[in-house]
Every structure is written in C-alpha cells, then in structure tokens.
Amino acid sequence: ERGRVLEGNPAFSAMFGYAPEEVIDMQTLQLIAPESRRLVTEKNRSNTSETYEAIGLRKDGAKILVEISSRKSEYRGRMVRVAALRDITEQRRGEEQIQAERTFLQSVIDCVPEAILVIGLDHRLIMMNQAAREKSHEGSDNSPILHCHEALHDSSVACGQFGDPCPLETIRRKPSTVALTYSYPKEEGDLGYMEVRAAPLWSPEGELRGIIKTFRDITARVLAEKSLKENEQRFNSLAHHDALTGLPNRLLFQDRLHHAIRLARREQRLLAVLFLDLDHFKQINDSLGHDAGDALLQAVARRLEGCVRASDTVARLGGDEFTIVLEQIAERQDVETLAGKILEAMSSAFPVAGRDIHIGTSIGISLYPQHGEQAADLMRCADTAMYAAKSEGRGTFRFFGRDMACGVKRLSP
C-alpha cells in the first residue's frame, strides 16, 4: 500500500527505537515529526532522486534530525521509493556548538579596536574582526576575500614576493612572535606607517597551523615621533650653536676644546687655540646699523670656515669675538701659516648693505702643551695674546709669550 514501509534493515528500525518486525507495514509518516511530514510527502511524490533533511520521530517520542537520500526503484514488479537514512542529530549539534563558539569568538574580537586576522599556512583567512574588515579590500562582486594579501594589499600574490617581510613566512622560518613596520603610500602622496604583530597559531597536536596577526595604523605616532626628534635636534642645535652665524657657541666650543686636548695628550701632538677680535667693529654698527653689523658677522663666519680644515672648529663666543681650535698640528709653523691665511682673507672687502666694507682682525694664539694643559688656560693665554696684537697696531697675530701675564702657570717652551 502506498506510503507504507515494505522493508528495512536492523539499523533503520534501531534508529527509530523499534524492533525490526515493528516497522514493517508501518506508515512512513509515523516515523516523521509533524513539522516535516509535508516535506517528506512532497519528496516521496517526486520522480527525481532527492537528498534532504527532515525531523524524525522515535518510538519514545524523541525527535531526531535525519538525512534522507531517496530514489525511485523497481521492487517486485512495481515502482517504489528506496531511501537511505542517516541520523545526523549529534553531528548537527556539534556543528551548531562549533558555530556558536565561533560566533561568540567573533563577537569578542569584533570589540577589539585593533585589526585581527587569523591566517592559515596557505595564506587563507580563517577569521577576521570588524576592524580588519573595515580596512580590507573587497572584490568587485563583493565575494569574501580568501587570502590575507588580497585583504590587505589587494594583490593576487603574497607580500613577500615584493620585498616586504611576510609575517607568515617569517614565523614559518622561526616560530615566535614578530613585530614588523610597513610603510605605504597615502592618497596625498605622503607615506603612511602600519605596525604589524603576528604570533604562531598551534594545533592541539603542537603543529603550526597558521598565525594570529594584528595590525594598526601608526602614521600619527611615527609623524609625532619624527617631529619630536626634529624639534629636539633643532633645540639642541640652538643650545650649542650661535643663532646669528650658525657657528658653534661658547658651550660647544669648550666641549670640543676639551675633547681636542684629550686627543692631543694621547697622541702627544700640538694643538692651537686662536682668539680673534674684529678691528673697529663698533664703528660699523654705529654708522651702518645693527643689520649691517649682523650681515658682516655672518660673512666673516663663512670666510673663517673657508680658511680651516673640516677637522678644525670655528666658533663665535659673542659680539665680534671668534675662536678657532686647530688639531693635529705638526709644528708651530703650521699655525703661523694659517694665521697669515686668515689675515689675508680678512683683508679683502666684505660686500654688505650695498657697500664694500674693509675690516681687519687681531689674532692671539696659544699652544698646547707649551702655554697650558687645560682649556681655560689656553683660552686665557690666547685672549691675552690677542690684546697684545691689538696694542701692536692691529691686523696682525701674536703667540702668547713669557712677557704676557695671563694668570696661569706657563711651561717652558
């Protein structure tokens, strides 16, 4: 009769809690829960093969989820429907539990403001949070992105092939947490910066399964750090350089002189300190104004720098006073040659404020270790020698001598 069970194996009857003989001639819909009977009836009337799910009804009234695969077949000279049934209740419960746990985990990581991606060894995305989705690229057909390099770089090949370090490949070589920084071009043409951290993802068996990767845009932080460093360098320069001429100021000059003395002592070489004062500079300020005086001081600074070696130091102590430290001197004659070179350079006119200004200089010179072994001693002796040069007619240089008292103990020449 239509709709009755004609034959079933022991596994079929056991699935529904019946003895094998009890299911024979039973209406098939007695084994189906009311909410699935219409579906099963429609499928049984179909002439095609079907695989679908329905809710079964056991003898004790319990409901089970059944996967039914049925087809038309001939049985004892008539057409019947043969069906294979599989209880998938526990399988579905396990799938639902996994999905529930995945949904819960997804809701948790979606609350994290940093972008998070879970990536398999084949670069495929296992999971990503909302922050990552907002920063990712999507295909033109809005299909889900399958690989991390598609999500982050809109590229069909892994980032490691373009020279950028790939976190996955880095961890594959050495399974430990890594931190990387990437730069990327922004729409305005500037560079942006991304901080990436990745940690190994282990299977229960202890095998590397992939990585957990987080990333965040740190452009604002990097730019702030750069600005802070630039400001620090600028403030440091202002603290150690003369604002008008850009030359080292007294503080930096003394530091370099101390260093030069230590080097000269270690290598047992000569060192010279030159003290320079411009002749009649006050008249320039009084007649042409301070702007012209400042321009002249700047021009003098550049000309003095052109007279010395890169290893030497030219500094402005203040006003119209300049100092020079000459290192690694072979003999006194070298200092005399340089002093003459400076006097000759200073004798040429300086074009300032539309006029050619002639101004000379007087130079006092002290030598290490002949005139002192401390920075203060050498500077005082050079200063004393400079005043001696001024008193002898200006526009000349003088070495410190025994007849010039500068208040320090002098060594024998």
Coordinates of C-alpha atoms in Angstrom, one line a residue:
E1 CA 0.0 0.0 0.0
R2 CA 1.2 3.5 -0.8
G3 CA 3.2 5.2 2.0
R4 CA 4.0 2.0 4.0
V5 CA 7.4 0.6 4.9
L6 CA 7.9 -2.6 2.9
E7 CA 11.3 -3.5 4.2
G8 CA 14.0 -2.1 6.4
N9 CA 17.3 -3.3 7.9
P10 CA 18.0 -3.5 11.6
A11 CA 19.9 -0.2 11.6
F12 CA 16.8 1.5 10.2
S13 CA 14.4 0.2 12.9
A14 CA 17.0 0.8 15.7
M15 CA 17.4 4.5 14.6
F16 CA 13.7 5.0 15.5
G17 CA 13.7 2.7 18.5
Y18 CA 11.6 -0.1 17.1
A19 CA 12.2 -3.8 16.7
P20 CA 12.8 -4.8 13.1
E21 CA 9.4 -6.5 12.8
E22 CA 7.6 -3.5 14.2
V23 CA 8.4 -1.2 11.3
I24 CA 7.1 -3.5 8.6
D25 CA 3.8 -2.1 7.1
M26 CA 4.1 1.0 9.3
Q27 CA 3.1 4.2 7.7
T28 CA 6.3 6.1 6.9
L29 CA 4.9 9.4 8.1
Q30 CA 4.6 7.7 11.6
L31 CA 8.4 7.9 11.7
I32 CA 8.4 11.6 10.8
A33 CA 7.6 14.5 13.1
P34 CA 4.5 16.6 12.2
E35 CA 6.5 19.6 11.1
S36 CA 8.4 17.6 8.5
R37 CA 5.5 15.4 7.1
R38 CA 4.5 17.7 4.4
L39 CA 8.1 18.0 3.2
V40 CA 8.6 14.2 3.2
T41 CA 5.2 13.7 1.3
E42 CA 6.3 16.1 -1.4
K43 CA 9.7 14.5 -1.8
N44 CA 8.1 11.0 -2.0
R45 CA 5.9 12.1 -4.8
S46 CA 8.8 13.4 -6.8
N47 CA 10.2 11.4 -9.6
T48 CA 13.8 12.6 -9.0
S49 CA 16.5 11.5 -6.6
E50 CA 16.5 13.6 -3.5
T51 CA 18.8 14.2 -0.6
Y52 CA 17.3 16.4 2.2
E53 CA 16.9 16.7 5.9
A54 CA 13.8 16.0 8.0
I55 CA 12.9 15.7 11.6
G56 CA 12.3 12.0 12.6
L57 CA 10.1 10.8 15.4
R58 CA 11.3 7.9 17.5
K59 CA 9.0 5.4 19.3
D60 CA 9.6 7.1 22.6
G61 CA 8.6 10.5 21.2
A62 CA 12.1 11.9 20.9
K63 CA 12.9 13.9 17.8
I64 CA 16.0 13.3 15.7
L65 CA 17.5 15.0 12.7
V66 CA 17.6 12.6 9.7
E67 CA 19.4 13.0 6.4
I68 CA 17.3 11.2 3.8
S69 CA 18.6 10.1 0.3
S70 CA 15.8 8.6 -1.8
R71 CA 15.2 7.5 -5.4
K72 CA 12.6 5.7 -7.5
S73 CA 13.3 2.0 -8.0
E74 CA 11.5 -1.2 -9.1
Y75 CA 10.6 -3.7 -6.3
R76 CA 8.8 -7.0 -7.0
G77 CA 7.4 -5.7 -10.2
R78 CA 6.3 -2.3 -9.0
M79 CA 7.8 1.1 -8.6
V80 CA 8.7 2.1 -5.0
R81 CA 10.9 4.7 -3.4
V82 CA 14.1 3.4 -1.8
A83 CA 15.6 5.6 0.9
A84 CA 18.8 5.6 2.9
L85 CA 18.6 7.4 6.3
R86 CA 21.3 8.7 8.5
D87 CA 20.9 10.1 12.0
I88 CA 22.8 13.5 11.9
T89 CA 21.4 14.8 15.2
E90 CA 24.8 14.7 17.1
Q91 CA 26.7 15.9 14.0
R92 CA 24.4 18.9 13.8
R93 CA 24.6 19.6 17.5
G94 CA 28.4 19.5 17.2
E95 CA 28.3 21.9 14.2
E96 CA 25.9 24.2 16.0
Q97 CA 28.1 24.2 19.1
I98 CA 31.2 25.0 16.9
Q99 CA 29.2 27.7 15.2
A100 CA 28.1 29.1 18.5
E101 CA 31.6 29.2 19.8
R102 CA 32.8 30.8 16.6
T103 CA 30.0 33.4 16.8
F104 CA 31.0 34.1 20.4
L105 CA 34.7 34.4 19.5
Q106 CA 33.8 36.7 16.5
S107 CA 31.7 39.0 18.8
V108 CA 34.7 39.1 21.2
I109 CA 37.3 40.0 18.6
D110 CA 35.0 42.5 16.9
C111 CA 35.1 44.5 20.2
V112 CA 38.9 44.9 19.8
P113 CA 39.8 48.2 18.1
E114 CA 43.0 46.7 16.5
A115 CA 42.5 44.7 13.3
I116 CA 42.9 41.0 13.9
L117 CA 43.3 38.2 11.3
V118 CA 43.7 34.5 11.8
I119 CA 45.6 33.2 8.8
G120 CA 46.3 29.6 7.7
L121 CA 49.5 28.2 6.3
D122 CA 48.2 28.6 2.8
H123 CA 47.6 32.4 3.4
R124 CA 43.8 31.8 3.6
L125 CA 41.8 33.8 6.1
I126 CA 40.3 31.7 8.8
M127 CA 38.8 34.7 10.7
M128 CA 39.0 38.4 10.8
N129 CA 37.4 41.0 13.1
Q130 CA 35.3 44.1 12.3
A131 CA 38.3 46.5 12.4
A132 CA 40.1 44.3 9.9
R133 CA 37.1 44.1 7.6
E134 CA 36.8 47.9 7.6
K135 CA 40.5 48.2 6.5
S136 CA 40.3 45.3 3.9
H137 CA 39.7 45.4 0.2
E138 CA 36.7 43.6 -1.2
G139 CA 36.3 42.0 -4.6
S140 CA 34.2 43.7 -7.3
D141 CA 31.5 41.1 -6.8
N142 CA 31.5 41.5 -3.1
S143 CA 32.7 38.0 -2.7
P144 CA 34.6 37.1 0.5
I145 CA 38.3 37.6 0.4
L146 CA 40.1 34.3 0.7
H147 CA 43.8 35.3 1.2
C148 CA 45.5 37.8 3.5
H149 CA 47.4 39.5 0.7
E150 CA 44.1 40.1 -1.1
A151 CA 42.5 41.5 2.0
L152 CA 45.4 43.9 3.0
H153 CA 47.1 44.7 -0.3
D154 CA 44.5 43.9 -2.9
S155 CA 47.1 41.7 -4.5
S156 CA 46.9 38.2 -6.0
V157 CA 50.4 37.3 -4.8
A158 CA 51.9 37.2 -1.3
C159 CA 53.5 40.4 0.0
G160 CA 56.9 38.6 0.5
Q161 CA 57.3 38.5 -3.3
F162 CA 57.5 42.3 -3.4
G163 CA 60.3 42.5 -0.9
D164 CA 58.2 43.3 2.2
P165 CA 58.7 40.8 5.0
C166 CA 55.7 38.4 5.2
P167 CA 54.7 37.6 8.9
L168 CA 53.6 34.2 8.0
E169 CA 56.8 33.2 6.2
T170 CA 58.8 34.8 9.0
I171 CA 57.1 32.7 11.6
R172 CA 57.3 29.6 9.4
R173 CA 61.1 30.0 9.5
K174 CA 61.2 30.8 13.2
P175 CA 58.0 30.1 15.1
S176 CA 58.0 33.1 17.6
T177 CA 56.1 36.3 17.9
V178 CA 57.3 39.0 15.4
A179 CA 56.7 42.8 15.2
L180 CA 57.1 44.5 11.8
T181 CA 56.6 48.0 10.5
Y182 CA 55.5 48.7 6.9
S183 CA 55.3 52.0 5.0
Y184 CA 52.6 52.6 2.4
P185 CA 51.8 55.4 0.0
K186 CA 48.8 57.6 1.0
E187 CA 46.4 59.3 -1.4
E188 CA 48.0 62.7 -0.6
G189 CA 51.4 61.3 -1.8
D190 CA 52.8 61.1 1.7
L191 CA 53.9 57.9 3.4
G192 CA 51.8 56.1 6.0
Y193 CA 53.0 53.5 8.5
M194 CA 51.5 50.3 9.7
E195 CA 52.6 48.3 12.7
V196 CA 52.1 44.5 12.4
R197 CA 52.4 41.9 15.1
A198 CA 52.0 38.2 14.5
A199 CA 52.1 35.1 16.8
P200 CA 52.1 31.4 15.9
L201 CA 48.8 29.5 15.9
W202 CA 49.3 26.0 17.2
S203 CA 47.1 22.9 16.7
P204 CA 46.3 20.7 19.7
E205 CA 49.0 18.3 18.5
G206 CA 51.6 21.1 18.7
E207 CA 51.9 21.7 14.9
L208 CA 52.0 25.1 13.4
R209 CA 48.6 25.8 11.9
G210 CA 49.0 29.4 10.9
I211 CA 49.3 32.8 12.6
I212 CA 47.2 35.3 14.6
K213 CA 48.0 38.7 13.1
T214 CA 47.1 42.2 14.4
F215 CA 47.8 45.5 12.7
R216 CA 47.2 49.2 13.3
D217 CA 48.0 52.4 11.5
I218 CA 50.7 54.2 13.4
T219 CA 51.2 57.1 11.0
A220 CA 50.2 59.7 13.5
R221 CA 52.6 58.3 16.1
V222 CA 55.5 58.0 13.7
L223 CA 55.0 61.6 12.4
A224 CA 54.8 62.8 16.0
E225 CA 58.0 61.0 16.9
K226 CA 59.7 62.4 13.8
S227 CA 58.5 65.9 14.7
L228 CA 59.7 65.5 18.3
K229 CA 63.1 64.3 17.1
E230 CA 63.4 67.2 14.7
N231 CA 62.4 69.6 17.4
E232 CA 64.9 68.0 19.8
Q233 CA 67.6 68.3 17.2
R234 CA 66.7 71.9 16.5
F235 CA 66.6 72.8 20.2
N236 CA 70.0 71.0 20.6
S237 CA 71.4 73.0 17.7
L238 CA 70.1 76.2 19.2
A239 CA 71.7 75.3 22.5
H240 CA 75.1 74.6 21.0
H241 CA 75.2 77.0 18.0
D242 CA 75.3 80.7 17.6
A243 CA 71.8 81.8 16.3
L244 CA 73.3 84.5 14.0
T245 CA 76.2 82.7 12.3
G246 CA 75.3 79.1 12.9
L247 CA 78.8 78.5 14.3
P248 CA 79.4 76.5 17.5
N249 CA 78.8 78.8 20.5
R250 CA 80.9 79.0 23.7
L251 CA 79.4 75.9 25.2
L252 CA 80.1 73.7 22.2
F253 CA 83.5 75.2 21.6
Q254 CA 84.6 74.4 25.1
D255 CA 83.3 70.8 24.8
R256 CA 85.3 70.4 21.5
L257 CA 88.4 72.0 23.0
H258 CA 88.3 69.6 26.0
H259 CA 88.0 66.7 23.5
A260 CA 90.8 68.0 21.4
I261 CA 93.1 68.4 24.4
R262 CA 92.5 64.7 25.4
L263 CA 93.3 63.6 21.9
A264 CA 96.4 65.8 21.7
R265 CA 97.6 64.4 25.1
R266 CA 97.0 60.8 24.0
E267 CA 98.8 61.3 20.6
Q268 CA 101.4 63.7 22.0
R269 CA 100.7 66.3 19.4
L270 CA 100.4 70.0 19.3
L271 CA 97.1 71.9 19.5
A272 CA 96.5 75.6 18.9
V273 CA 93.8 78.0 20.1
L274 CA 93.2 81.2 18.1
F275 CA 91.3 84.1 19.6
L276 CA 90.1 86.6 17.0
D277 CA 88.6 90.1 17.5
L278 CA 87.4 92.3 14.6
D279 CA 89.1 95.7 14.4
H280 CA 86.8 98.7 14.8
F281 CA 83.6 96.6 14.5
K282 CA 81.7 99.1 16.8
Q283 CA 82.1 101.8 14.1
I284 CA 80.3 99.6 11.6
N285 CA 77.4 99.1 13.9
D286 CA 77.2 102.8 14.7
S287 CA 77.5 104.0 11.1
L288 CA 75.5 101.4 9.2
G289 CA 73.3 99.9 11.8
H290 CA 73.0 96.6 13.6
D291 CA 71.5 94.8 10.5
A292 CA 74.6 95.6 8.5
G293 CA 76.8 94.5 11.5
D294 CA 74.9 91.2 11.7
A295 CA 75.4 90.7 8.0
L296 CA 79.1 91.4 8.3
L297 CA 79.5 88.9 11.2
Q298 CA 77.8 86.2 9.0
A299 CA 80.2 86.9 6.2
V300 CA 83.2 86.8 8.5
A301 CA 82.0 83.4 9.8
R302 CA 81.8 82.0 6.3
R303 CA 85.2 83.3 5.4
L304 CA 86.8 81.9 8.5
E305 CA 85.3 78.5 7.8
G306 CA 86.8 78.6 4.4
C307 CA 90.3 79.1 5.9
V308 CA 90.4 76.0 8.1
R309 CA 90.1 72.2 7.7
A310 CA 86.9 70.2 8.3
S311 CA 88.5 68.8 11.4
D312 CA 89.1 72.2 12.9
T313 CA 86.5 74.2 14.9
V314 CA 85.5 77.8 14.3
A315 CA 83.2 79.3 17.0
R316 CA 81.7 82.7 17.8
L317 CA 81.9 83.5 21.5
G318 CA 79.7 86.6 21.3
G319 CA 79.9 90.1 19.9
D320 CA 82.8 90.2 17.3
E321 CA 84.9 87.6 19.1
F322 CA 85.7 84.3 17.3
T323 CA 87.8 81.4 18.3
I324 CA 89.4 78.6 16.4
V325 CA 90.8 75.2 17.6
L326 CA 93.5 73.7 15.3
E327 CA 94.0 70.0 15.9
Q328 CA 96.8 67.6 14.8
I329 CA 99.4 70.2 14.3
A330 CA 102.9 69.0 13.3
E331 CA 104.8 72.2 14.2
R332 CA 104.4 75.9 15.1
Q333 CA 105.0 77.0 11.5
D334 CA 101.6 75.4 10.5
V335 CA 99.8 77.7 12.9
E336 CA 101.7 80.7 11.6
T337 CA 100.7 79.8 8.0
L338 CA 97.0 79.5 8.9
A339 CA 97.1 82.8 10.9
G340 CA 98.6 84.5 7.8
K341 CA 95.9 82.9 5.6
I342 CA 93.2 84.3 7.8
L343 CA 94.7 87.8 7.9
E344 CA 94.9 87.8 4.1
A345 CA 91.3 86.5 3.7
M346 CA 90.1 89.2 6.1
S347 CA 91.9 92.0 4.2
S348 CA 89.5 91.6 1.2
A349 CA 86.4 93.8 1.2
F350 CA 83.1 92.4 2.5
P351 CA 80.1 93.5 0.4
V352 CA 77.5 94.5 3.0
A353 CA 74.4 96.7 2.6
G354 CA 75.4 97.7 -0.9
R355 CA 78.9 98.8 0.2
D356 CA 82.3 97.2 0.3
I357 CA 83.4 97.1 3.9
H358 CA 87.1 96.7 4.9
I359 CA 87.6 95.3 8.4
G360 CA 90.7 93.7 9.9
T361 CA 91.2 91.3 12.8
S362 CA 93.7 90.8 15.5
I363 CA 94.6 87.2 16.4
G364 CA 96.1 85.8 19.6
I365 CA 97.4 82.3 19.7
S366 CA 98.2 79.8 22.5
L367 CA 99.7 76.3 22.1
Y368 CA 99.1 73.0 23.9
P369 CA 101.1 72.0 25.9
Q370 CA 103.5 74.9 25.8
H371 CA 101.1 77.6 27.1
G372 CA 98.8 75.4 29.2
E373 CA 97.3 71.9 29.6
Q374 CA 93.7 73.0 30.5
A375 CA 91.1 74.5 28.2
A376 CA 90.7 77.6 30.5
D377 CA 94.4 78.2 30.5
L378 CA 94.7 78.0 26.7
M379 CA 91.8 80.4 26.2
R380 CA 93.1 83.0 28.6
C381 CA 96.5 82.9 27.1
A382 CA 95.1 83.2 23.5
D383 CA 92.9 86.1 24.7
T384 CA 95.9 87.8 26.3
A385 CA 97.9 87.4 23.1
M386 CA 95.0 88.9 21.1
Y387 CA 95.1 92.1 23.1
A388 CA 98.9 92.2 22.6
A389 CA 98.3 92.0 18.9
K390 CA 95.8 94.9 19.1
S391 CA 98.2 97.0 21.1
E392 CA 100.8 96.5 18.5
G393 CA 98.8 98.0 15.7
R394 CA 96.0 95.5 14.9
G395 CA 95.7 93.5 11.8
T396 CA 98.3 91.0 13.0
F397 CA 98.7 87.8 15.1
R398 CA 100.7 87.1 18.2
F399 CA 101.6 84.0 20.1
F400 CA 101.4 84.0 23.8
G401 CA 104.8 84.8 25.3
R402 CA 106.6 84.9 28.6
D403 CA 106.2 88.7 28.8
M404 CA 102.4 88.4 28.7
A405 CA 100.9 87.6 32.1
C406 CA 97.6 85.7 31.9
G407 CA 97.4 84.4 35.4
V408 CA 98.4 80.8 34.7
K409 CA 101.5 78.7 35.2
R410 CA 103.3 78.5 31.9
L411 CA 105.5 75.7 30.9
S412 CA 108.9 76.1 29.3
P413 CA 108.9 76.3 25.6

